[in-house]
Amino acid sequence: MRQKDGAWRYLLLRAFRHWDFPKGVVEAGERPRAAAVREVAEESGLTALEFRWGAAFCETEPYGRGKVARYYVAESLAGDVHLPVSPALGRPEHHEYRWLGYREARVLLVPRVQRVLDWAEAIVAASR
């Protein structure tokens, strides 16, 4: 998340027709939150993250082939988003990014990820 013009914006990434937050696989020996930080950097180039809302996380119900995604809420303190080339793919993992307010973000997300957005919005609202 990032504050812009006094309002919080969520970073969404688009791969093909699907919008989501940065996420990825936890590597062997890696802690889930460390994996989240690494994935944000790999997918967006952002490295200055502050977990000002603590270590709470939200997991999706299983989807696809039984995958469960875990999400954290962090503030992006600085930096510009860019979509780096994935060495494994030879191209960026994502086609587009947007910083969006809650309502705009919710329209783009599938129900599984809308629940994560709702959870994050409640955490941020409780801290105001």
One Martini backbone bead per residue (centre of mass of N, CA, C, O) as a GRO file, in nm:
protein
  128
    1MET     BB    1   0.103   0.032   0.012
    2ARG     BB    2  -0.001   0.383  -0.055
    3GLN     BB    3   0.017   0.718  -0.015
    4LYS     BB    4  -0.226   0.940  -0.185
    5ASP     BB    5  -0.379   1.218  -0.132
    6GLY     BB    6  -0.472   1.090   0.164
    7ALA     BB    7  -0.475   0.794   0.033
    8TRP     BB    8  -0.507   0.464  -0.007
    9ARG     BB    9  -0.309   0.234  -0.202
   10TYR     BB   10  -0.313  -0.040  -0.420
   11LEU     BB   11  -0.117  -0.297  -0.546
   12LEU     BB   12  -0.160  -0.403  -0.880
   13LEU     BB   13  -0.136  -0.699  -1.085
   14ARG     BB   14  -0.109  -0.802  -1.432
   15ALA     BB   15  -0.195  -1.128  -1.570
   16PHE     BB   16  -0.336  -1.088  -1.827
   17ARG     BB   17  -0.669  -1.100  -1.682
   18HIS     BB   18  -0.522  -1.093  -1.391
   19TRP     BB   19  -0.566  -0.968  -1.072
   20ASP     BB   20  -0.316  -0.882  -0.814
   21PHE     BB   21  -0.103  -0.933  -0.582
   22PRO     BB   22   0.182  -0.979  -0.469
   23LYS     BB   23   0.328  -1.311  -0.535
   24GLY     BB   24   0.446  -1.646  -0.416
   25VAL     BB   25   0.695  -1.865  -0.356
   26VAL     BB   26   0.823  -2.057  -0.109
   27GLU     BB   27   1.130  -2.123  -0.026
   28ALA     BB   28   1.357  -2.312   0.087
   29GLY     BB   29   1.398  -2.188   0.418
   30GLU     BB   30   1.172  -1.981   0.400
   31ARG     BB   31   0.994  -1.727   0.509
   32PRO     BB   32   0.697  -1.596   0.433
   33ARG     BB   33   0.767  -1.289   0.467
   34ALA     BB   34   1.031  -1.300   0.305
   35ALA     BB   35   0.890  -1.388   0.046
   36ALA     BB   36   0.716  -1.136   0.014
   37VAL     BB   37   0.947  -0.935  -0.017
   38ARG     BB   38   1.080  -1.070  -0.260
   39GLU     BB   39   0.834  -1.065  -0.452
   40VAL     BB   40   0.797  -0.763  -0.464
   41ALA     BB   41   1.072  -0.708  -0.589
   42GLU     BB   42   1.050  -0.900  -0.839
   43GLU     BB   43   0.758  -0.771  -0.947
   44SER     BB   44   0.822  -0.429  -0.878
   45GLY     BB   45   1.101  -0.315  -0.723
   46LEU     BB   46   1.016  -0.307  -0.431
   47THR     BB   47   1.193  -0.252  -0.093
   48ALA     BB   48   1.036  -0.033   0.089
   49LEU     BB   49   0.910  -0.194   0.368
   50GLU     BB   50   0.630  -0.161   0.604
   51PHE     BB   51   0.491  -0.335   0.894
   52ARG     BB   52   0.267  -0.140   1.054
   53TRP     BB   53   0.037  -0.392   1.102
   54GLY     BB   54   0.219  -0.628   1.118
   55ALA     BB   55   0.203  -1.003   1.099
   56ALA     BB   56  -0.045  -1.026   0.964
   57PHE     BB   57  -0.262  -1.259   0.783
   58CYS     BB   58  -0.397  -1.382   0.464
   59GLU     BB   59  -0.581  -1.659   0.341
   60THR     BB   60  -0.673  -1.854   0.103
   61GLU     BB   61  -0.838  -2.056  -0.054
   62PRO     BB   62  -0.824  -2.305  -0.239
   63TYR     BB   63  -0.663  -2.316  -0.566
   64GLY     BB   64  -0.650  -2.471  -0.838
   65ARG     BB   65  -0.397  -2.701  -0.722
   66GLY     BB   66  -0.420  -2.619  -0.398
   67LYS     BB   67  -0.360  -2.336  -0.356
   68VAL     BB   68  -0.216  -2.098  -0.112
   69ALA     BB   69  -0.247  -1.763  -0.029
   70ARG     BB   70  -0.034  -1.519   0.126
   71TYR     BB   71  -0.105  -1.210   0.304
   72TYR     BB   72   0.022  -0.882   0.348
   73VAL     BB   73   0.064  -0.566   0.516
   74ALA     BB   74   0.222  -0.292   0.342
   75GLU     BB   75   0.437  -0.020   0.319
   76SER     BB   76   0.536   0.189   0.063
   77LEU     BB   77   0.793   0.429   0.092
   78ALA     BB   78   0.949   0.376  -0.192
   79GLY     BB   79   0.949   0.404  -0.521
   80ASP     BB   80   0.929   0.255  -0.838
   81VAL     BB   81   0.752   0.088  -1.052
   82HIS     BB   82   0.857  -0.221  -1.200
   83LEU     BB   83   0.880  -0.482  -1.462
   84PRO     BB   84   1.065  -0.730  -1.437
   85VAL     BB   85   1.258  -0.969  -1.564
   86SER     BB   86   1.221  -1.304  -1.581
   87PRO     BB   87   1.448  -1.551  -1.604
   88ALA     BB   88   1.244  -1.791  -1.653
   89LEU     BB   89   1.072  -1.629  -1.891
   90GLY     BB   90   1.200  -1.362  -2.045
   91ARG     BB   91   0.985  -1.189  -1.883
   92PRO     BB   92   0.748  -1.043  -1.743
   93GLU     BB   93   0.498  -1.150  -1.526
   94HIS     BB   94   0.374  -0.870  -1.595
   95HIS     BB   95   0.175  -0.614  -1.777
   96GLU     BB   96   0.062  -0.453  -1.517
   97TYR     BB   97   0.001  -0.157  -1.314
   98ARG     BB   98  -0.171  -0.040  -1.004
   99TRP     BB   99  -0.288   0.234  -0.814
  100LEU     BB  100  -0.559   0.170  -0.583
  101GLY     BB  101  -0.842   0.197  -0.457
  102TYR     BB  102  -1.068   0.006  -0.316
  103ARG     BB  103  -1.299   0.017  -0.529
  104GLU     BB  104  -1.121  -0.021  -0.783
  105ALA     BB  105  -0.994  -0.290  -0.695
  106ARG     BB  106  -1.247  -0.471  -0.650
  107VAL     BB  107  -1.342  -0.483  -0.950
  108LEU     BB  108  -1.073  -0.655  -1.051
  109LEU     BB  109  -1.132  -0.879  -0.851
  110VAL     BB  110  -1.160  -1.172  -0.733
  111PRO     BB  111  -1.316  -1.310  -0.469
  112ARG     BB  112  -1.062  -1.429  -0.332
  113VAL     BB  113  -0.921  -1.131  -0.332
  114GLN     BB  114  -1.140  -0.956  -0.206
  115ARG     BB  115  -1.107  -1.071   0.081
  116VAL     BB  116  -0.826  -0.951   0.119
  117LEU     BB  117  -0.899  -0.657   0.077
  118ASP     BB  118  -1.104  -0.638   0.308
  119TRP     BB  119  -0.903  -0.708   0.529
  120ALA     BB  120  -0.704  -0.472   0.477
  121GLU     BB  121  -0.907  -0.241   0.511
  122ALA     BB  122  -0.975  -0.304   0.809
  123ILE     BB  123  -0.692  -0.261   0.924
  124VAL     BB  124  -0.654   0.033   0.831
  125ALA     BB  125  -0.915   0.153   0.959
  126ALA     BB  126  -0.836   0.078   1.261
  127SER     BB  127  -0.571   0.289   1.248
  128ARG     BB  128  -0.718   0.585   1.224
   0.00000   0.00000   0.00000
